[in-house]
Short mmCIF file of C-alpha atoms in Angstrom, two decimals:
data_model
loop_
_atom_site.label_atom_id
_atom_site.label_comp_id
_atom_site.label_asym_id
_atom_site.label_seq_id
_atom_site.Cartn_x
_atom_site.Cartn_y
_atom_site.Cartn_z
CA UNK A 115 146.58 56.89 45.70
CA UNK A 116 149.24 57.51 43.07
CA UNK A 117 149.89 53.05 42.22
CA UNK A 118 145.65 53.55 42.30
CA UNK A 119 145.69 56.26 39.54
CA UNK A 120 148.10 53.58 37.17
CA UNK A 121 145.25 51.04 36.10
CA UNK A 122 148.43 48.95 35.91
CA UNK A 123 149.93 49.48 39.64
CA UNK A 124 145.88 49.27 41.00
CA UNK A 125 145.91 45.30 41.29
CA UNK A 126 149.36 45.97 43.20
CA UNK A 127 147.84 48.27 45.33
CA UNK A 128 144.80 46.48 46.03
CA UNK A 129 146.89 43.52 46.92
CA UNK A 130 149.11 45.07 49.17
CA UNK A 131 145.69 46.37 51.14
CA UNK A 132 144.24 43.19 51.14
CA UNK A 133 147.43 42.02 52.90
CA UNK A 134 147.33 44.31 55.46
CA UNK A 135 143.97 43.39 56.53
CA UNK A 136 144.99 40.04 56.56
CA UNK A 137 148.19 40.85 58.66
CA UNK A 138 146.64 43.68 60.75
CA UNK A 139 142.82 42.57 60.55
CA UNK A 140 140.26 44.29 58.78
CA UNK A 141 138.21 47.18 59.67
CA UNK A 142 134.55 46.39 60.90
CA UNK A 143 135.16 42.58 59.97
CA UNK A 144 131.51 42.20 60.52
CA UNK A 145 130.49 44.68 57.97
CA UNK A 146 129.90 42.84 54.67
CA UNK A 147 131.13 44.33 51.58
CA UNK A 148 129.11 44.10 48.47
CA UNK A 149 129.41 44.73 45.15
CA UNK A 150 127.04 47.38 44.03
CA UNK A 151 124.02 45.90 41.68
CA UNK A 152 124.66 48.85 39.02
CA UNK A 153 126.41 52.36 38.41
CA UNK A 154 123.22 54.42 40.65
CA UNK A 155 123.26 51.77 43.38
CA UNK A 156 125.56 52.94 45.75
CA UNK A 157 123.23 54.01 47.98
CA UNK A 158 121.57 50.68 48.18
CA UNK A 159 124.70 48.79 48.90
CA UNK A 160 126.18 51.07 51.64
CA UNK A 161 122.48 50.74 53.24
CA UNK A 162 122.91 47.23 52.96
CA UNK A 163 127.09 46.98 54.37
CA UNK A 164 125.44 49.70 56.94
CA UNK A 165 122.65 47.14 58.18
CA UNK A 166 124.72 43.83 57.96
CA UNK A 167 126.93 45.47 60.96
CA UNK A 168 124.00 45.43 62.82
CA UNK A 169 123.45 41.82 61.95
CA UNK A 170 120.90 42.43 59.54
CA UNK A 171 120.52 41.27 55.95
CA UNK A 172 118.76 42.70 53.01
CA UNK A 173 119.12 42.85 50.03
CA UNK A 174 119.80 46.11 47.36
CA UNK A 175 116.86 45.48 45.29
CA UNK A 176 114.45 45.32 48.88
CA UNK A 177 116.34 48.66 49.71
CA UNK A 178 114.99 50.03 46.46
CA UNK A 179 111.36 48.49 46.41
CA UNK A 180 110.75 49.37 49.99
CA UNK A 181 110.13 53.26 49.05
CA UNK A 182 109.23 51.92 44.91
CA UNK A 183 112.60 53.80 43.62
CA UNK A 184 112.90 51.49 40.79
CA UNK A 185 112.43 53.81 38.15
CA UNK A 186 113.56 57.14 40.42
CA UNK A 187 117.35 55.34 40.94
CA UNK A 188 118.05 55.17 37.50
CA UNK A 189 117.06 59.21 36.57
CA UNK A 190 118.39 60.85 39.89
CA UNK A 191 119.88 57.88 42.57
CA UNK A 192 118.42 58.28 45.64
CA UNK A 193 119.40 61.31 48.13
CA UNK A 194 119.53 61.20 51.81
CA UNK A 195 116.04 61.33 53.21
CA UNK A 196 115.10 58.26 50.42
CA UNK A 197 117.96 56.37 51.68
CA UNK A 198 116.64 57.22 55.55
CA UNK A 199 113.61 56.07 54.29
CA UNK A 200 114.40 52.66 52.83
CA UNK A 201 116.28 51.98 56.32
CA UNK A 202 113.47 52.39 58.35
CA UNK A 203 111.49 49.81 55.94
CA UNK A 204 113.83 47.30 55.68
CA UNK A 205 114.86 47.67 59.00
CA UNK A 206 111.77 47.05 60.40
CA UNK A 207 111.88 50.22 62.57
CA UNK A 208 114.18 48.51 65.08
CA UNK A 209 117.40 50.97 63.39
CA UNK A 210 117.54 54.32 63.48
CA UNK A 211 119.21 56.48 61.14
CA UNK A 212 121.17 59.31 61.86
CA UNK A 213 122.83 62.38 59.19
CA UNK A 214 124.53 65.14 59.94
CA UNK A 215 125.93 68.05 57.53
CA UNK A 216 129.03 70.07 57.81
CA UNK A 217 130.51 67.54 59.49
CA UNK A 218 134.47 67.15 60.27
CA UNK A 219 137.59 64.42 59.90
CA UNK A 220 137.20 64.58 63.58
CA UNK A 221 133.62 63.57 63.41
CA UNK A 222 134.87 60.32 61.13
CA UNK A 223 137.59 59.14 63.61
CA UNK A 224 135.48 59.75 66.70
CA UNK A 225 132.77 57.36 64.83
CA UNK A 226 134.53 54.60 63.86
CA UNK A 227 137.46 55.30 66.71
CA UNK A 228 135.75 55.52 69.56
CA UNK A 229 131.93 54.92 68.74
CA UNK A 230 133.42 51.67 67.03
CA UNK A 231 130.86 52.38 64.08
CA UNK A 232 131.22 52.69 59.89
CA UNK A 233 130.31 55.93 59.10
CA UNK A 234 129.19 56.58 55.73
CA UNK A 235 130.05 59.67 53.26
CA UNK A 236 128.31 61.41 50.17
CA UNK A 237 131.12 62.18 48.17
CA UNK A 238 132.58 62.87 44.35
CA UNK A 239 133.93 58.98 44.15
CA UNK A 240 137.31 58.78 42.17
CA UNK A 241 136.30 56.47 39.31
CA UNK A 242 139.63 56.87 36.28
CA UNK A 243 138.42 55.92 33.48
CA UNK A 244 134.88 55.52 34.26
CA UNK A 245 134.65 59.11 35.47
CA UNK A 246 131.74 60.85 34.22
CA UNK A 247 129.73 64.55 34.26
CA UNK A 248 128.19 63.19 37.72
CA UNK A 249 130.71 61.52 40.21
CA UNK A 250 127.99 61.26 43.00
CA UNK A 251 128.35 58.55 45.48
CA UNK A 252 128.08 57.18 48.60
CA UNK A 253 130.68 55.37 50.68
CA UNK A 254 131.19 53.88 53.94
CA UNK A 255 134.38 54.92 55.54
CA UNK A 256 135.71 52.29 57.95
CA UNK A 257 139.19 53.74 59.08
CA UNK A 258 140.64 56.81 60.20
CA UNK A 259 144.27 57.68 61.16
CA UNK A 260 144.83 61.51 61.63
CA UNK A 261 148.04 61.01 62.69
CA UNK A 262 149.55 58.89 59.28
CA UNK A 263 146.78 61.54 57.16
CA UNK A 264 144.80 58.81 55.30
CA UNK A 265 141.92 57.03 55.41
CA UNK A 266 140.32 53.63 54.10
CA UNK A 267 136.86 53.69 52.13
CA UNK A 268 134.65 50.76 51.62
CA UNK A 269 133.61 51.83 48.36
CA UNK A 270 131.08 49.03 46.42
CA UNK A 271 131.88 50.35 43.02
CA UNK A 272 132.70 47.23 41.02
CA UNK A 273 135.92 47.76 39.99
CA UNK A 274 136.60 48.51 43.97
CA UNK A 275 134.40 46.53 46.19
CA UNK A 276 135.81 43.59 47.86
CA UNK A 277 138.68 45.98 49.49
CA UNK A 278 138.46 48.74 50.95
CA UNK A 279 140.37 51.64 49.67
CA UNK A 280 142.62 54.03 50.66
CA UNK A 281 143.65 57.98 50.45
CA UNK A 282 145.10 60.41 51.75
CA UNK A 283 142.87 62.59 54.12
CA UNK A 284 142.91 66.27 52.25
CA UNK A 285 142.35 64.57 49.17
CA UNK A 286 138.73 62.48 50.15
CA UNK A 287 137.87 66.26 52.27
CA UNK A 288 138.54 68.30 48.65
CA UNK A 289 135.93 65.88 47.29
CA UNK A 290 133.32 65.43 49.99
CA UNK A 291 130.42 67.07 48.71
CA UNK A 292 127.48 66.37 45.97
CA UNK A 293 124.78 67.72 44.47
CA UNK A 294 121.11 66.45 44.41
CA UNK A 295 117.84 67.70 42.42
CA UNK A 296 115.45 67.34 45.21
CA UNK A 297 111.98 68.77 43.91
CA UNK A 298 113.43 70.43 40.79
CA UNK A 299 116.36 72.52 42.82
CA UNK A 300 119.76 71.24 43.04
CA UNK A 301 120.37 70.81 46.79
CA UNK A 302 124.42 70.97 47.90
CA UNK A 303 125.42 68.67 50.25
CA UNK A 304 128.57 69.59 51.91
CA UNK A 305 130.69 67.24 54.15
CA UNK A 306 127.17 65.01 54.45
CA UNK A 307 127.59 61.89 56.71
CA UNK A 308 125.22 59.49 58.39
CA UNK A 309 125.52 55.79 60.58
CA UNK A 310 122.82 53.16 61.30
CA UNK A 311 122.25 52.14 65.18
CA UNK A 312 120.34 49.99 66.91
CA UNK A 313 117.33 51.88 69.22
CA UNK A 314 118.82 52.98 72.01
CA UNK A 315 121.89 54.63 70.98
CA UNK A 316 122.45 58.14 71.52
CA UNK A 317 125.39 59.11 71.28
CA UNK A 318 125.29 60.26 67.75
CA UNK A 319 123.64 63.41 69.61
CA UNK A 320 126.76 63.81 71.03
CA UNK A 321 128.27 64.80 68.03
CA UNK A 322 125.73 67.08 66.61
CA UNK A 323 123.85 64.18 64.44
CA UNK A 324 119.98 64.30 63.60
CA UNK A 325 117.30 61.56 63.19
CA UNK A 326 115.94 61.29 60.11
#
């Protein structure tokens, strides 16, 4: 994270990742990566990286009209239940979509290591010089290595998407949380993550995962 923090070191850095997907193959090579439309729709694209794993493709701006968010994304984003929402639309109700709160780097790594699934995160994103009173954002987190501490982030900000990032793992759990205004209270979301399956799947059950 530190050559990511150096605007001038961050091409390096990004780079050097790109490499090592080339040398030791990317995570979830099926998953597209997009490039979110605007700042407030990073909810949108992870729906849409979330879906094209499952071989589906949609677009952000379907994700948005399917529950008429147009003018809602742009005053608040779009919390979890709108984003569970828009899946189910777009999906055609042949995906379901699972959340779970509180959850743990253990819950991550089982996902994507032995579920073989992206998993993605509500989190503060780390945006430098675009950082801002409200660092809300979603993510899709497509590695996990407990044992070298770090993870890698499929994060669609502009500046970002193409490549997934990296960090170290106590630094993304320090900043997994948000906060969203959900009929006029501000609602804390702590350690919030949530996959996509096809119908049939169960075993996010096993790990203590709801359907929304």
């Amino acid at each position: 994270m530190e050559l990511e923090k150096n605007k001038k070191t961050r091409k390096l850095l990004r780079a050097l990742l790109s490499l090592e997907d080339r040398v030791v193959g990317k995570p979830f090579p099926g998953m597209k990566r997009v490039r979110q439309i605007s700042s407030y729709h990073c909810g949108p694209a992870v729906i849409v990286e979330l879906l094209s794993f499952l071989g589906k493709s949609v677009s952000q701006i379907a994700v948005v009209r399917s529950i008429k968010a147009k003018d809602k994304i742009k005053r608040l984003g779009l919390n979890i239940h709108d984003l569970a929402k828009a899946t189910a639309s777009v999906g055609k109700k042949e995906v379901v979509f699972w959340r779970k709160r509180q959850s743990t780097i253990n819950d991550l790594s089982n996902i994507v290591n032995k579920y073989h699934y992206p998993v993605a995160v509500e989190w503060q994103g780390v945006f430098y010089e675009d950082e801002d009173e409200d660092s809300g954002h979603y993510a899709v987190i497509t590695k996990v290595d407990k044992k070298s501490n770090y993870l890698r982030i499929c994060d669609s900000y502009a500046d970002f998407a193409g490549v997934d990032r990296r960090f170290r793992i106590k630094v993304f759990e320090k900043r997994w949380w948000d906060v969203n205004k959900i009929n006029g209270k501000n609602i804390v979301d702590k350690k919030m993550m949530f996959v996509v399956t096809t119908k049939g799947e169960t075993w996010p059950r096993k790990l203590g995962m709801v359907k929304i």
